[in-house]
Structure formats: structure tokens, C-alpha cells
Coordinates of C-alpha atoms (C1' of nucleotides) in Angstrom, one line a residue:
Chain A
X1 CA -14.3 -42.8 21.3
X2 CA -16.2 -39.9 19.2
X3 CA -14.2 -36.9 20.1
X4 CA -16.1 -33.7 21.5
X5 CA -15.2 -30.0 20.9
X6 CA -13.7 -28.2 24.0
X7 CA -16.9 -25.7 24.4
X8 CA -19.4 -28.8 25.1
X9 CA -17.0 -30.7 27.4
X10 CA -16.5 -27.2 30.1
X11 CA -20.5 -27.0 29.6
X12 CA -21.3 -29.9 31.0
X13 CA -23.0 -29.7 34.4
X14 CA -20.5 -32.3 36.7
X15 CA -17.0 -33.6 35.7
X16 CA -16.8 -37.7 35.3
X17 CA -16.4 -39.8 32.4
X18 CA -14.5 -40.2 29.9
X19 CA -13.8 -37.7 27.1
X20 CA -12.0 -37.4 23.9
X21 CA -11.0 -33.8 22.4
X22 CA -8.9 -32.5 20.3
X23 CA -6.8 -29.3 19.4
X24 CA -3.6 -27.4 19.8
X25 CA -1.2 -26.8 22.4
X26 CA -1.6 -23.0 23.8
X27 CA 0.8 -23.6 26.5
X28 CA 2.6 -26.7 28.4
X29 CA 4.1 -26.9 31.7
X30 CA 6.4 -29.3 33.2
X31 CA 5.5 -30.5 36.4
X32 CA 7.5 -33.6 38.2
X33 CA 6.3 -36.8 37.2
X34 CA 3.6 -35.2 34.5
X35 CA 2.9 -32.2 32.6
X36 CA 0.1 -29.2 32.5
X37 CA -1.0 -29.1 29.0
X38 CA -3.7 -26.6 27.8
X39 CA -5.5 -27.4 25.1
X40 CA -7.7 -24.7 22.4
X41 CA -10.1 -26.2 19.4
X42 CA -11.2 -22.6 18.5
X43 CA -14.7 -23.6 19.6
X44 CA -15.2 -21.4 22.7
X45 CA -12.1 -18.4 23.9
X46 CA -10.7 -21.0 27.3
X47 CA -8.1 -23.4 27.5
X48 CA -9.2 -26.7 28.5
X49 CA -6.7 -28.0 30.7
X50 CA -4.9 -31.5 30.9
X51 CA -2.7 -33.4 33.0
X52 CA -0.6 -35.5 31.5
X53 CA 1.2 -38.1 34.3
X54 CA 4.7 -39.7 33.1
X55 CA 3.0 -43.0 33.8
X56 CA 2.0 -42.4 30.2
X57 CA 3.5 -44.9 27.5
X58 CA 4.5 -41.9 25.1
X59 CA 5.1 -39.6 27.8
X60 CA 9.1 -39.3 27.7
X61 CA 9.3 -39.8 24.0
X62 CA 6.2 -38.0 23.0
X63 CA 4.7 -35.8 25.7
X64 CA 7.4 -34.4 27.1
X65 CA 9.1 -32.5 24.1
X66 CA 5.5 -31.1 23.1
X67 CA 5.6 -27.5 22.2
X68 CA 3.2 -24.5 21.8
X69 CA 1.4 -25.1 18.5
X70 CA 1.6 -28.8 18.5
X71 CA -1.4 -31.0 17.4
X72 CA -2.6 -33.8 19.8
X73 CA -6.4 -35.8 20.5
X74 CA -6.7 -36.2 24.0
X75 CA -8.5 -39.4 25.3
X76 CA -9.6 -39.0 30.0
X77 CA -11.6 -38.5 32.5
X78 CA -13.4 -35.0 33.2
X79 CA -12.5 -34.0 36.1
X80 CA -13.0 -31.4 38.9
X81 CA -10.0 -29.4 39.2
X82 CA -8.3 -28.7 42.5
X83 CA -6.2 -26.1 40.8
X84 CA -7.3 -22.4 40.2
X85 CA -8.4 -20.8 36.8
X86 CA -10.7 -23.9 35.6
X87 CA -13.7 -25.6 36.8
X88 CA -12.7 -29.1 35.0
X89 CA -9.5 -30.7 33.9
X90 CA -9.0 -34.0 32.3
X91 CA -6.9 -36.7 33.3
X92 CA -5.2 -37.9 30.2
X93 CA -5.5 -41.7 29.3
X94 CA -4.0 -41.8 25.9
X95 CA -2.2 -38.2 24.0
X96 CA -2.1 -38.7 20.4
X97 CA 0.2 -36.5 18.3
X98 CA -0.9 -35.4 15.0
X99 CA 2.0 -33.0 14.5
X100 CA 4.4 -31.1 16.6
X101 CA 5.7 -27.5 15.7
X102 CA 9.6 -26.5 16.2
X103 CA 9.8 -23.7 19.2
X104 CA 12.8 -22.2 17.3
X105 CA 11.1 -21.4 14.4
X106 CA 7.0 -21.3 15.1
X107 CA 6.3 -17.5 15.2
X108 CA 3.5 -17.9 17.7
X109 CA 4.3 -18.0 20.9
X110 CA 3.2 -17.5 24.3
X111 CA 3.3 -14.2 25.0
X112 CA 1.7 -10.7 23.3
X113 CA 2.3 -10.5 19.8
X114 CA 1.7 -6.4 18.0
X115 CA -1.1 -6.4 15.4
X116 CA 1.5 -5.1 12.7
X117 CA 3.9 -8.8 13.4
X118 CA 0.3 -10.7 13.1
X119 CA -1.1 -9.7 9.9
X120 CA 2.3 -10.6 8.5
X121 CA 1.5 -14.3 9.5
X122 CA -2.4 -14.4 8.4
X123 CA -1.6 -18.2 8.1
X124 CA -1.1 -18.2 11.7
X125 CA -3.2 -15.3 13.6
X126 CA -6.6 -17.3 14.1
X127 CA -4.3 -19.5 16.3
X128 CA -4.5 -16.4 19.0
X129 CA -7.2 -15.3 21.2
X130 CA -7.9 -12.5 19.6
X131 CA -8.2 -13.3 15.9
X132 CA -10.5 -17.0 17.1
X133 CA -12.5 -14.4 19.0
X134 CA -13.0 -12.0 15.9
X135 CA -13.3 -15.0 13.6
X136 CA -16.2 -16.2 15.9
X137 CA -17.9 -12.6 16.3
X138 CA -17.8 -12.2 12.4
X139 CA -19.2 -15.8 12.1
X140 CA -21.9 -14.9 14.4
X141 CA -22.6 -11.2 13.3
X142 CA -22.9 -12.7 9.9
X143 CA -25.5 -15.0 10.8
X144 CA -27.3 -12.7 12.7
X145 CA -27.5 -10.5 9.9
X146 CA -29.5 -13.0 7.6
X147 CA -31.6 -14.3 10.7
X148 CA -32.6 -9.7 11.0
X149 CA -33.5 -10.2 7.3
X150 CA -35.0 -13.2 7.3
X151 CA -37.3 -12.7 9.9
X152 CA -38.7 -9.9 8.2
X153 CA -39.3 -11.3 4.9
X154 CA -36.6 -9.9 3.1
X155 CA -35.5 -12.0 -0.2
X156 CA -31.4 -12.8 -0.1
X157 CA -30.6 -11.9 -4.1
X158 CA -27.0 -12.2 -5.1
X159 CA -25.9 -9.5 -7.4
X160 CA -22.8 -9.8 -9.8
X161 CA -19.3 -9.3 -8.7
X162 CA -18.2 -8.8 -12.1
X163 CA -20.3 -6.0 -13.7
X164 CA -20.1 -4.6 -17.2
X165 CA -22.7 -1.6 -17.0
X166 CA -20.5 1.1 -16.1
X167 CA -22.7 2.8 -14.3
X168 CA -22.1 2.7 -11.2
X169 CA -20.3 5.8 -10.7
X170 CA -18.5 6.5 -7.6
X171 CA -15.3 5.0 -6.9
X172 CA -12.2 3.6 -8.7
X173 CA -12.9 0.1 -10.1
X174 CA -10.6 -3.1 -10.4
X175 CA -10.8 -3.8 -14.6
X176 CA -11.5 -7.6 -15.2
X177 CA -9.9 -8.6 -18.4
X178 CA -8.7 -11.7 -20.3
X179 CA -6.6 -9.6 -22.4
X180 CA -2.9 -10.4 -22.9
X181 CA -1.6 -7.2 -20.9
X182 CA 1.8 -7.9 -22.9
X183 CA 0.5 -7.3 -25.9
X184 CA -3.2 -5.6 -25.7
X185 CA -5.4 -5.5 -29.1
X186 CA -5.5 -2.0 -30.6
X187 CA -8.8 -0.9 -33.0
X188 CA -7.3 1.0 -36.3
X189 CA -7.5 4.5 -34.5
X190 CA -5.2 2.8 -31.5
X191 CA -8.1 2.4 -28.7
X192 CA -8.1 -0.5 -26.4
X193 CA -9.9 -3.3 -28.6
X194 CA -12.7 -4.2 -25.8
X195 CA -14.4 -6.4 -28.5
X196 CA -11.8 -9.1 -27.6
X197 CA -11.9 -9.3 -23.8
X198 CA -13.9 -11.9 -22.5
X199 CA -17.1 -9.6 -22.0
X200 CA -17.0 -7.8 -25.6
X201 CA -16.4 -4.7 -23.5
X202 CA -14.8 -3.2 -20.5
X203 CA -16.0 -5.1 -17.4
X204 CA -15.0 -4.6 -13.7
X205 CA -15.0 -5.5 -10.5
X206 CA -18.6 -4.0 -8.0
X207 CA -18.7 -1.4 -6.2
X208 CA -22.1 -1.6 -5.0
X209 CA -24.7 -4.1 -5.7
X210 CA -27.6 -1.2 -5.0
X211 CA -28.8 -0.8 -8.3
X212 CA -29.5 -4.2 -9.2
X213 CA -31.2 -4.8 -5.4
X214 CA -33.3 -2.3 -6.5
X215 CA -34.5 -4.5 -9.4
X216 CA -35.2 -7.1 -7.4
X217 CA -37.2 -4.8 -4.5
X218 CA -39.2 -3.3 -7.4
X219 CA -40.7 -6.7 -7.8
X220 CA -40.1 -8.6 -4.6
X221 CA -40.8 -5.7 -2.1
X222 CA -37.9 -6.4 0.1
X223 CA -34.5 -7.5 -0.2
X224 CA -31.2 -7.8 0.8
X225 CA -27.4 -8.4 -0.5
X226 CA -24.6 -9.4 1.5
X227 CA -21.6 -9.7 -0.2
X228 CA -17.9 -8.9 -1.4
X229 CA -17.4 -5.3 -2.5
X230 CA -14.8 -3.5 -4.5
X231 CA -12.9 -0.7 -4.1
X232 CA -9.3 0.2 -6.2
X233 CA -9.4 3.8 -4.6
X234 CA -5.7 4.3 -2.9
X235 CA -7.2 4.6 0.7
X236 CA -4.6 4.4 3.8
X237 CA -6.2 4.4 6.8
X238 CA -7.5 2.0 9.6
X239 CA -11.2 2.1 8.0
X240 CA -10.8 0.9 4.7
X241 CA -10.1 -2.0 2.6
X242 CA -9.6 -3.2 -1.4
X243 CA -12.0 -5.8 -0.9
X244 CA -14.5 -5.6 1.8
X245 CA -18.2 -7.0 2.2
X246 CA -21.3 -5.1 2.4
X247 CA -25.0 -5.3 3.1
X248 CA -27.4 -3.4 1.3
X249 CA -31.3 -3.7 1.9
X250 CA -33.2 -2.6 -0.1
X251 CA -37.7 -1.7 0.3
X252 CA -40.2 -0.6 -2.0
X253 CA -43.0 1.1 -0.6
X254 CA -40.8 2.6 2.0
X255 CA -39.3 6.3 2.5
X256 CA -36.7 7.4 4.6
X257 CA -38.1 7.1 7.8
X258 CA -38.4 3.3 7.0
X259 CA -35.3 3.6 6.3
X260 CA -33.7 4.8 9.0
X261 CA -36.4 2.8 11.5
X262 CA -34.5 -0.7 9.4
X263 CA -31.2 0.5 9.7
X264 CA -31.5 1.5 13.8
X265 CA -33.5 -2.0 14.5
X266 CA -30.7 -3.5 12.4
X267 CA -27.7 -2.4 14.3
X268 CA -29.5 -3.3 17.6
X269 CA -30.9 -6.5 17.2
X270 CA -27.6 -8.2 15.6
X271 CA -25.8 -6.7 18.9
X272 CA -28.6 -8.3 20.8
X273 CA -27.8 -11.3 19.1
X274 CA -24.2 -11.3 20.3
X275 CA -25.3 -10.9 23.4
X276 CA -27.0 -13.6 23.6
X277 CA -24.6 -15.7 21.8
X278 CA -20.9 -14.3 22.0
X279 CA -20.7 -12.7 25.4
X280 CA -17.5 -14.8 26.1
X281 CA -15.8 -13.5 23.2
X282 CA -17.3 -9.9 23.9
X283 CA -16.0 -9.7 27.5
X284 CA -13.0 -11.4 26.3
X285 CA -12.7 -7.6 23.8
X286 CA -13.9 -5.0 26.5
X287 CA -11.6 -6.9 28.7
X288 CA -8.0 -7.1 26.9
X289 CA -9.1 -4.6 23.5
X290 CA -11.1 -1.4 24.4
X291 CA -12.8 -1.1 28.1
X292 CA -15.6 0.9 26.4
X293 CA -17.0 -1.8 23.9
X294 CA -19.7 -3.4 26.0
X295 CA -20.9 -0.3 27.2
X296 CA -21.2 1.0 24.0
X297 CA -22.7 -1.9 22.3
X298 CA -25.9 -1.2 25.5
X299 CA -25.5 2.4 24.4
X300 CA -26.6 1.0 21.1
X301 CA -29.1 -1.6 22.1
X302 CA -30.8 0.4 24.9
X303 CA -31.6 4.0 23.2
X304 CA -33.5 5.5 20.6
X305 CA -30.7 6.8 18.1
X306 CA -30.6 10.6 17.6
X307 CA -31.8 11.9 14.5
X308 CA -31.7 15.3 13.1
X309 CA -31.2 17.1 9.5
X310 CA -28.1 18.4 8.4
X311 CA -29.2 21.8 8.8
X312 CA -29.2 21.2 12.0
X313 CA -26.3 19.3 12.7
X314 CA -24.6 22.2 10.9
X315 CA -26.6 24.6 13.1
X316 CA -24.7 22.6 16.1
X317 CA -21.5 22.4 14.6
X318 CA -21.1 26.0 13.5
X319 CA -21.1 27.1 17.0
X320 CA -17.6 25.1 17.3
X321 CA -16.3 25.9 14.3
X322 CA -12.9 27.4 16.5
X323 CA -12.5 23.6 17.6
X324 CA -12.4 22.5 14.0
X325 CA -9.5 22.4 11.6
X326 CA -12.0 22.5 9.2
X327 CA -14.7 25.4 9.4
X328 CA -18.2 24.6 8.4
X329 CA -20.8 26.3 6.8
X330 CA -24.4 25.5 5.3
X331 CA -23.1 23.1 1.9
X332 CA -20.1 22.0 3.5
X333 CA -19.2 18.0 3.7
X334 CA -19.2 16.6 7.3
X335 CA -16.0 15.5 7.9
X336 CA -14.3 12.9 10.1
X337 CA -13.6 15.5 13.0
X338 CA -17.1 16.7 12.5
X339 CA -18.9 13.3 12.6
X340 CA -16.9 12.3 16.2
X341 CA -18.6 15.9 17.1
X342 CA -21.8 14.9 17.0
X343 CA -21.3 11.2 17.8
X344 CA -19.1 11.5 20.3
X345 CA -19.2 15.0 22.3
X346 CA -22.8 15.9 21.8
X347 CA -25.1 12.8 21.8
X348 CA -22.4 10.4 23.1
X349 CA -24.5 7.5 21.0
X350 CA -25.3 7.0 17.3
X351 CA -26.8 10.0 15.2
X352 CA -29.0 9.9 12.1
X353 CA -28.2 12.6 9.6
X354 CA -31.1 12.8 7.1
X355 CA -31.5 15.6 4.1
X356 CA -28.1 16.6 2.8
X357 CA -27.6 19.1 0.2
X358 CA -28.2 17.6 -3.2
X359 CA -24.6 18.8 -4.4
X360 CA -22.8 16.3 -1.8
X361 CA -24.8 12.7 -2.5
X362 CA -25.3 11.2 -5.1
X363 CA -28.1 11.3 -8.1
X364 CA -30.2 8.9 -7.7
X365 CA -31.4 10.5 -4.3
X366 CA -35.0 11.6 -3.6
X367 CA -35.0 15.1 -3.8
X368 CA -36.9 17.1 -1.6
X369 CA -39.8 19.9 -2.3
X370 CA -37.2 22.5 -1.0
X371 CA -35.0 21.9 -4.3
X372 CA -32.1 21.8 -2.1
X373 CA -31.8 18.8 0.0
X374 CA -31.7 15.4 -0.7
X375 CA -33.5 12.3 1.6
X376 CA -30.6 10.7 2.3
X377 CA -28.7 9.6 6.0
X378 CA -26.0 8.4 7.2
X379 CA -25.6 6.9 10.6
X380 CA -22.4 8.4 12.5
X381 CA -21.5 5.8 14.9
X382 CA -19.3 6.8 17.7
X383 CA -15.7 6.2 17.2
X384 CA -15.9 4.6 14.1
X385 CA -17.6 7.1 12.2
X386 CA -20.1 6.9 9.3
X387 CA -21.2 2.8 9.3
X388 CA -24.3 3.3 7.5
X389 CA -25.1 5.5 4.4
X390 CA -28.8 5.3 2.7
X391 CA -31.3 7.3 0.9
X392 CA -34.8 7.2 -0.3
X393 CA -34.0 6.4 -4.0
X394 CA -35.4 9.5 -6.8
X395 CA -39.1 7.3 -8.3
X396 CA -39.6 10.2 -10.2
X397 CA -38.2 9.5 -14.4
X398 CA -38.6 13.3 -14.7
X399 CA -36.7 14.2 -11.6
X400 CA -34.0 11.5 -11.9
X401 CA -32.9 12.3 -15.5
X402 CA -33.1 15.8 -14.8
X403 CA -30.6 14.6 -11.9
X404 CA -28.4 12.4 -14.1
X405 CA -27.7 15.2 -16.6
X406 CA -26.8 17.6 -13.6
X407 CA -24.1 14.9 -12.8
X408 CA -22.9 15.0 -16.4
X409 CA -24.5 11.3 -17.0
X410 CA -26.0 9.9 -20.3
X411 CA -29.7 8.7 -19.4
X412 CA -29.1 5.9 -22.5
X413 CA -26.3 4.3 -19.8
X414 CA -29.0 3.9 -17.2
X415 CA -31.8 2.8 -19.5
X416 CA -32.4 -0.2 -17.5
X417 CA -32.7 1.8 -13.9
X418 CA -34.8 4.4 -15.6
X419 CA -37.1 1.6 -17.0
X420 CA -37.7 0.4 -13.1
X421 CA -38.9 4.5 -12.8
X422 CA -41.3 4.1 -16.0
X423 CA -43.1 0.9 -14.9
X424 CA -44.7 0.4 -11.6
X425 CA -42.6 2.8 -10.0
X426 CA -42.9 3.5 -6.2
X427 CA -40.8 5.2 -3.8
X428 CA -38.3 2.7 -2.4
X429 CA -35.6 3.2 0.2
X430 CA -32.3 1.2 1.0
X431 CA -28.9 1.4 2.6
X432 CA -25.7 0.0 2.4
X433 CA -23.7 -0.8 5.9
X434 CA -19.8 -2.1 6.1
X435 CA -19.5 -5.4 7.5
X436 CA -16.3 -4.9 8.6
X437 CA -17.0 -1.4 10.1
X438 CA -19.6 -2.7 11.9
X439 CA -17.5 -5.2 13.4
X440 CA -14.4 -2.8 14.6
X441 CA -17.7 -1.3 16.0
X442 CA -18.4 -4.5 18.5
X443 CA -15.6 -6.1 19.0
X444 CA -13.5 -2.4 20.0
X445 CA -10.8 -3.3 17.2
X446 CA -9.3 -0.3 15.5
X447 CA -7.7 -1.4 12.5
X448 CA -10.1 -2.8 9.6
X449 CA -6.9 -5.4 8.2
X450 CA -7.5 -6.9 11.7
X451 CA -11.3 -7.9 11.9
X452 CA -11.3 -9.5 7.9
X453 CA -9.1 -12.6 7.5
X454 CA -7.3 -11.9 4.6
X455 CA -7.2 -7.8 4.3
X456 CA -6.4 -6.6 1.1
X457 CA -4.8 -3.1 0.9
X458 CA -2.8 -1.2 -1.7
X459 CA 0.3 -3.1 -1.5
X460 CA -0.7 -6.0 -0.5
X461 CA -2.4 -9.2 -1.0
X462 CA -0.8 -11.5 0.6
X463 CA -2.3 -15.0 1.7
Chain B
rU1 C1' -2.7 10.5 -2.9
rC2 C1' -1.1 14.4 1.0
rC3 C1' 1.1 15.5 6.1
rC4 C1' 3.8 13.6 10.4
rC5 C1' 6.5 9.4 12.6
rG6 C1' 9.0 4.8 12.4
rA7 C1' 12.0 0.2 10.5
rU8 C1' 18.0 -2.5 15.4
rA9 C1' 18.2 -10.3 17.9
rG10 C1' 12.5 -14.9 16.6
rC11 C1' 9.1 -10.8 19.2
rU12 C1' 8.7 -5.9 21.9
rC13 C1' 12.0 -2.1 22.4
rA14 C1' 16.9 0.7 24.2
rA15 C1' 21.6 2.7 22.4
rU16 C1' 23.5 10.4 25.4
rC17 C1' 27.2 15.0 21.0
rG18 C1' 28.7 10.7 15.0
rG19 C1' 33.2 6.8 18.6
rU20 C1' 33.4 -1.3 21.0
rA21 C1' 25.3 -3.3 19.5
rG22 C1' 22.0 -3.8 24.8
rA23 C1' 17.6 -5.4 27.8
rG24 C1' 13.0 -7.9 28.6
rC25 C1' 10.2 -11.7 26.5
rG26 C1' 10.7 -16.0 23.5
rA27 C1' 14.3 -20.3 22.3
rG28 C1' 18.2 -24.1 24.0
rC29 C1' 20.3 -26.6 28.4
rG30 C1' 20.0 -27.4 33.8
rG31 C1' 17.1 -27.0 38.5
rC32 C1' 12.5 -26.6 41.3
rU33 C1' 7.4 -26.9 41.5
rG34 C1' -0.7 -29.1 41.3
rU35 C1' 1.1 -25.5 37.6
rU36 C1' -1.7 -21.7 35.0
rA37 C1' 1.6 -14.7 31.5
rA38 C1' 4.7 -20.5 36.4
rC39 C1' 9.5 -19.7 38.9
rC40 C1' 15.3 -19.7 39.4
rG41 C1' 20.3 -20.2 36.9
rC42 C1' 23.3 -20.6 32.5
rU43 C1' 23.9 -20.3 27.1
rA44 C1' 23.2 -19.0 22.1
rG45 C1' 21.2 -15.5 19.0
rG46 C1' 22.8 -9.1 14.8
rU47 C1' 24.2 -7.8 6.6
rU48 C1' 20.9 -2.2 12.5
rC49 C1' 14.9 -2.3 5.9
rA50 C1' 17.4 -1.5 0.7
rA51 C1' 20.7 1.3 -2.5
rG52 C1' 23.7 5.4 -2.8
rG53 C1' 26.3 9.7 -0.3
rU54 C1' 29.1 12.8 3.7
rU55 C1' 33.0 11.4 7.3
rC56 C1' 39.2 9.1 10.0
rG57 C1' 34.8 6.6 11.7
rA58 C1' 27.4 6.1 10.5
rG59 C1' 22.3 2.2 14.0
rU60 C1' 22.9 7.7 14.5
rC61 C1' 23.7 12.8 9.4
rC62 C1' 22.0 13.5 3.8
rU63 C1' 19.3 11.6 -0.8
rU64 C1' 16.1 8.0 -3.1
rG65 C1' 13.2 3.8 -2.6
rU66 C1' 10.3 -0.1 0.0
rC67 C1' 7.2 -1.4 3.9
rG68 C1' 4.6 -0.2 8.5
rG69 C1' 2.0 3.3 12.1
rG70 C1' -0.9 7.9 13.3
rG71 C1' -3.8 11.8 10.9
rA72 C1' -6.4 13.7 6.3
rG73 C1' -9.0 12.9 1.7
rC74 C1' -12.2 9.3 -0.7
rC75 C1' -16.1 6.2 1.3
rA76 C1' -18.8 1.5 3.7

RNA sequence: UCCCCGAUAGCUCAAUCGGUAGAGCGAGCGGCUGUUAACCGCUAGGUUCAAGGUUCGAGUCCUUGUCGGGGAGCCA
């Protein structure tokens, strides 16, 4: 018989007829004269449940000492079930057992297990509601994502992990070497001989794939990057990771309302999507992880976001500067407590910030006439914070080298960006968005280790 | 990296002023039962994170380290 995963046998419109499926034991009791066995494949979040009847010819020797985390196929009838809690059951025919797993020593068992315990078994997490649901929801948001893309004609482009420019500027970066760290070459004034590593020269791991997307928009309009990202910054906290993966679209022909008109229909079509397609596992999360995360996610979906400058969101957040730890004035970063503010207290939905000062982003932003601001924005999502940062990029050669020396940058190092600037330049607009932020954003996790399957953190890369 | 808190049975936690190490869940055994976080009874289970110090005596106090949590910075 041609076995079938759990979530098409409970879709099928009347029990009867026989079924074969496979999985692992979630739970097992003992009833007299045959057994309640419930059975999880990872396709869908329910148990399929089986009865097992002693009549069985492996039922004493087999059956009966089956434990949670044990491997069977299942071969029966689907049946309705007179018990509560499931629409079908099957009647088991034949129980095949792959592998059994030792109750005195199997971590997982059935009751709740902390977060903290779990990541210490990544091996063994998927195995639990949760982490199959998360696994599903990232499967699916990640889909979704491409689908957003594709169905606006934006180009996939892959840009390099390992990256040898150095110019990419912010953030501490993870060195790639082939060097013998034992005993490293030396040049006759006692430098690092780069000449010998693999590259010919210091090379290191991403930390953003925007500037070469922007190569590739300045000659294919628009296009996307989804990929792994790298940060070696010594960041503690529940929102970052080592090695996380990122989107970054990026348009030409497009300024920052584009921008931020992408980025808004972005975050609420691929939570449409889950709607559509992952509302099991989503009422499964505002159910058991955060009572808020559906109606957020509508929140999301259903309204306009808010957007306003940063002069006036400072405007706004000067008039509470005796609630803040950190007082605000006209120049001053938004912080953390500042961004939950706006996001959470006054517009209770997701706000678009647009035209920082120029002295807190980055150079390559668009400056404005004003001399002062900058066209970029970040998206302030309620309880997680910024998920999105963007900006129109700076098309102006002029303006940007002007730019770079301010930021004590050689214009030689970026001869290649500058070049896109000096031919066919046009204004062009992108932003990059945390994949996994965005999914503590839907599926009302808190901790970013718990939403990627292997987290890597200062400390630890286990698995 | 900074501030605060924590680490005790397989897991989640308790242990009063420094004085014999406990519970629930899980596990093992037995019972009961179309059960479903099953239920009832019994049993086993400990280098109290590591190293050092104070003390007649340390899970408890002190120092250092490791790891984890909350917050901050950096950012996505």
C-alpha cells in the first residue's frame, strides 16, 4: 500500500478505506485489550489517532512497549471516531516499527518543555508542536516571499556570501581565510601576508548583499535577494543572530515612496498568504504563544500603515520625553523604547519613518534639498521593533562622493558603485527586511534562536 | 560589550537566620479504563554549574569563570 501523509488522510471528506501512514509516536495509551496511539508526520499540527487492538500479531511484543518518539507505518481502515478530540481514527491492520526510542533517556517527552531546555536539543525540537509549526510557517513565509516577488517581475539574483571588497561598511565581519592561524605569514615589515590567503587579500563573510543588488537593478529594473547574512557583532538579545537571512529588493526608477508602497504591500500580502495557507499553525500560535498574534497580523493586513517624517515623530515623542530614560531631541537616534512609542502607544499598528538626519544613516542615502535629512525609512513594527530599514539610494556621483568623504571613505574603494552613478544612473530605491524578525512578527515568538533552526549566537554554534 | 537576575533529580521548580536535599511532571512496576495533558497506588532517581575562599558546618555567604534569562547598545 502507497503510504499517505497524515494532513491528506484527516482532509478527506468520509472515513472508509484503507490507509497507510507513517510517523512518530506523540503519545500512547493503554487501553484493555488495545492501545490509543497518536501518530504526527509533521505535515499538518494534529495527531492522527490509532487503535491498536491486542488481536494484533506484534501487539504484546511490539505494540505494547512503544514509547513517545518511536517510529512506526501504520496500515487500516479510516474511520469515524466515536471518541472526542478527532473527526477520524484508524483501525490498525498491521504496525510496523522502524525504531523505538528508550523513555529513560529520550529528552522529549509529553509534557511542556522551556524554550531555554529546547534549543539545547536542536536535534530534537522540530519533533514538538511548536518548532513543526515554526518550521512550517518559515517554509511557507519563505515561499510566499518569492511568489510577492515573482509576481511583480522582480529578478531573484544571488549575491556572494564571501565578499572581498571591503566596502561594505557597517558591522563587524566574520574573516574567511585559508591561512594556517598557527603559524600566519608575515610581509618583511610584520603585516598579515594577505597575498597568501586563498583570495590574495582579506575576504569575509556579507553583511548585506545591497550593493551588488543594486548592480543588478541598474540593469534589470527590479530585483530581489534572499539570503544568509553575516553579522560577528557581540549582540545579546532576543532580536539578533550571527547568521541570519535577509531580503533585500531592490528598484530603479523608483523613490521612496515606492519604496515604502513595496515594503507595506510586502508585509501584507505574505501575511495574507498565511492566511490562506497556515491558519492551523497560526491559531495553533495565538492560541498556546501570544493571544495578540492574529489580531495583529489583521492589524497588518487590514490598514494603511502610518507614515510620517522623523521630524515629526520627534515632534510626538518630545512631548513624552518624562516617560523616556532616554530624552530626545531633533538629531537624536530613535531608540528601542522610542520605536514601541510610536508603534505601540500612539498608532497601535506599523509606522513608516522617512527622512532621518543625514548624520544617523548611512552614505549612500539620497539626500534631500534641505541638506539635512536623508530619504531613508524604517518600518517600526509593533512589538518587535524596526523590521524593515530602506532608503532611496544617492544617483548623484557629485553628491555621493561628497558623502563618502564625509564618512571618512576612499571613493577609489567604491569605484565600481560609483561607476553604476556615472553611467545610466537613475534614482533607485531598495530595502532590506529580517527574515527572522519578520517571523517572531507572525508567529508571536519572542526569542529569534527559537524561529531559525540552527541559531548561531556568540557562544554558540552548536548543531 | 554594559546593567540586573539566575544555574538544585531527566524536565519545571522549592528549600525560613548558614544546621539531615523536597514537590510536581516525566521514568520503572502494578491496577483501572473508548482513552485523549487519561486516572489511582508504589518505587527508583542528587558531584546543588566549575574552581577557589570564609566557617565547627555552605545549595545558602565571598571571589573568579562558564552558560542561560530580562533590559540596553549595535542593527535586520
Amino acid at each position: 500500500m502507497k503510504p499517505m501523509r497524515i494532513k491528506q488522510v484527516l482532509a478527506r471528506e468520509a472515513a472508509g478505506g484503507d490507509v497507510m501512514i507513517q510517523g512518530w509516536i506523540r503519545t500512547k495509551r493503554d487501553s484493555k485489550g488495545f492501545s490509543f496511539l497518536e501518530i504526527n508526520d509533521g505535515s499538518m499540527m494534529a495527531n492522527i489517532q490509532v487503535v491498536a487492538d491486542e488481536k494484533l500479531a506484534n501487539y504484546a511484543s511490539e505494540i505494547v512497549p512503544l514509547t513517545t518518539g518511536a517510529s512506526v507505518a501504520i496500515e487500516g481502515t479510516l474511520v469515524d471516531s466515536p471518541g472526542k478530540g478527532q473527526k477520524y481514527e484508524i483501525h490498525a491492520e498491521r504496525i510496523m516499527v522502524f525504531g523505538g526510542a528508550d523513555a529513560a533517556s529520550y529528552p522529549l517527552q509529553k509534557k511542556r518543555h522551556s524554550f531555554e531546555f529546547l534549543r539545547t536539543i536542536a536535534h530534537l525540537r522540530p519533533r514538538t508542536n511548536t518548532f513543526g509549526a515554526i518550521a512550517r510557517v518559515r517554509s511557507g513565509l519563505s515561499f510566499a516571499i518569492h511568489q510577492f516577488f515573482r509576481d511583480r517581475g522582480f529578478v531573484y539574483v544571488h549575491t556572494p556570501i564571501i565578499t572581498a571588497s571591503d566596502c561594505e561598511g557597517a558591522g563587524e565581519m566574520f574573516k574567511v581565510t585559508t591561512l594556517d592561524l598557527a603559524n600566519v605569514p608575515r610581509t618583511p615589515n610584520g603585516a598579515i601576508d594577505f597575498e597568501q590567503d586563498f583570495f590574495g587579500k582579506p575576504a569575509n563573510l556579507t553583511v548585506s548583499g545591497q550593493l551588488e543588488g543594486e548592480i543588478f537593478a541598474t540593469a534589470l529594473s527590479n530585483i530581489y535577494t534572499f539570503g544568509p547574512t553575516f553579522r560577528a557583532e557581540n549582540s545579546n538579545t532576543a532580536r539578533h543572530l550571527a547568521e541570519f537571512w535577509m531580503i533585500e529588493p531592490e528598484m530603479a526608477f523608483c523613490d521612496l515612496d515606492g519604496d515604502m508602497d513595496l515594503a507595506e504591500a510586502f508585509l501584507q500580502e505574505t501575511i495574507q498568504y498565511l492566511f490562506d495557507h497556515h491558519m492551523e499553525d497560526l491559531e495553533f500560535f495565538n492560541q498556546r504563544i501570544d493571544t495578540t498574534v492574529l489580531e495583529t497580523l489583521h492589524n497588518i493586513v487590514d490598514n494603511p500603515f502610518e507614515r510620517l517624517s522623523y521630524t515629526d515623530a520627534m515632534a510626538i515623542l518630545v512631548k513624552h520625553n518624562d516617560e523616556f530614560e532616554y530624552k530626545v531631541q531633533w538629531g537624536s537616534d530613535i531608540q528601542t523604547e522610542h520605536e514601541r512609542h510610536l508603534s505601540e502607544t500612539v498608532f497601535k499598528k506599523p509606522v513608516i519613518v522617512t527622512d532621518y538626519p543625514k548624520s544617523i544613516k548611512a552614505f549612500y542615502m539620497k539626500l534631500n534639498g534641505d541638506d539635512r535629512t536623508v530619504r531613508a525609512m524604517d518600518i517600526l513594527a509593533p512589538r518587535i521593533g524596526e523590521i524593515i530599514g530602506g532608503s532611496q539610494r544617492e544617483d548623484d556621483i557629485a553628491t555621493l562622493e561628497r558623502r563618502m568623504r564625509e564618512f571618512n571613505l576612499d571613493p577609489k574603494d567604491y569605484w565600481w558603485y560609483l561607476d553604476l552613478r556615472r553611467y545610466g544612473s537613475v534614482p533607485h530605491s531598495g530595502f532590506g527586511l529580517g527574515f527572522e524578525r519578520m517571523l517572531l512578527l507572525v508567529t508571536g515568538m519572542t526569542n529569534i534562536r527559537d524561529v531559525i533552526p540552527f541559531p548561531r549566537t556568540p557562544k554558540n554554534a552548536e548543531f
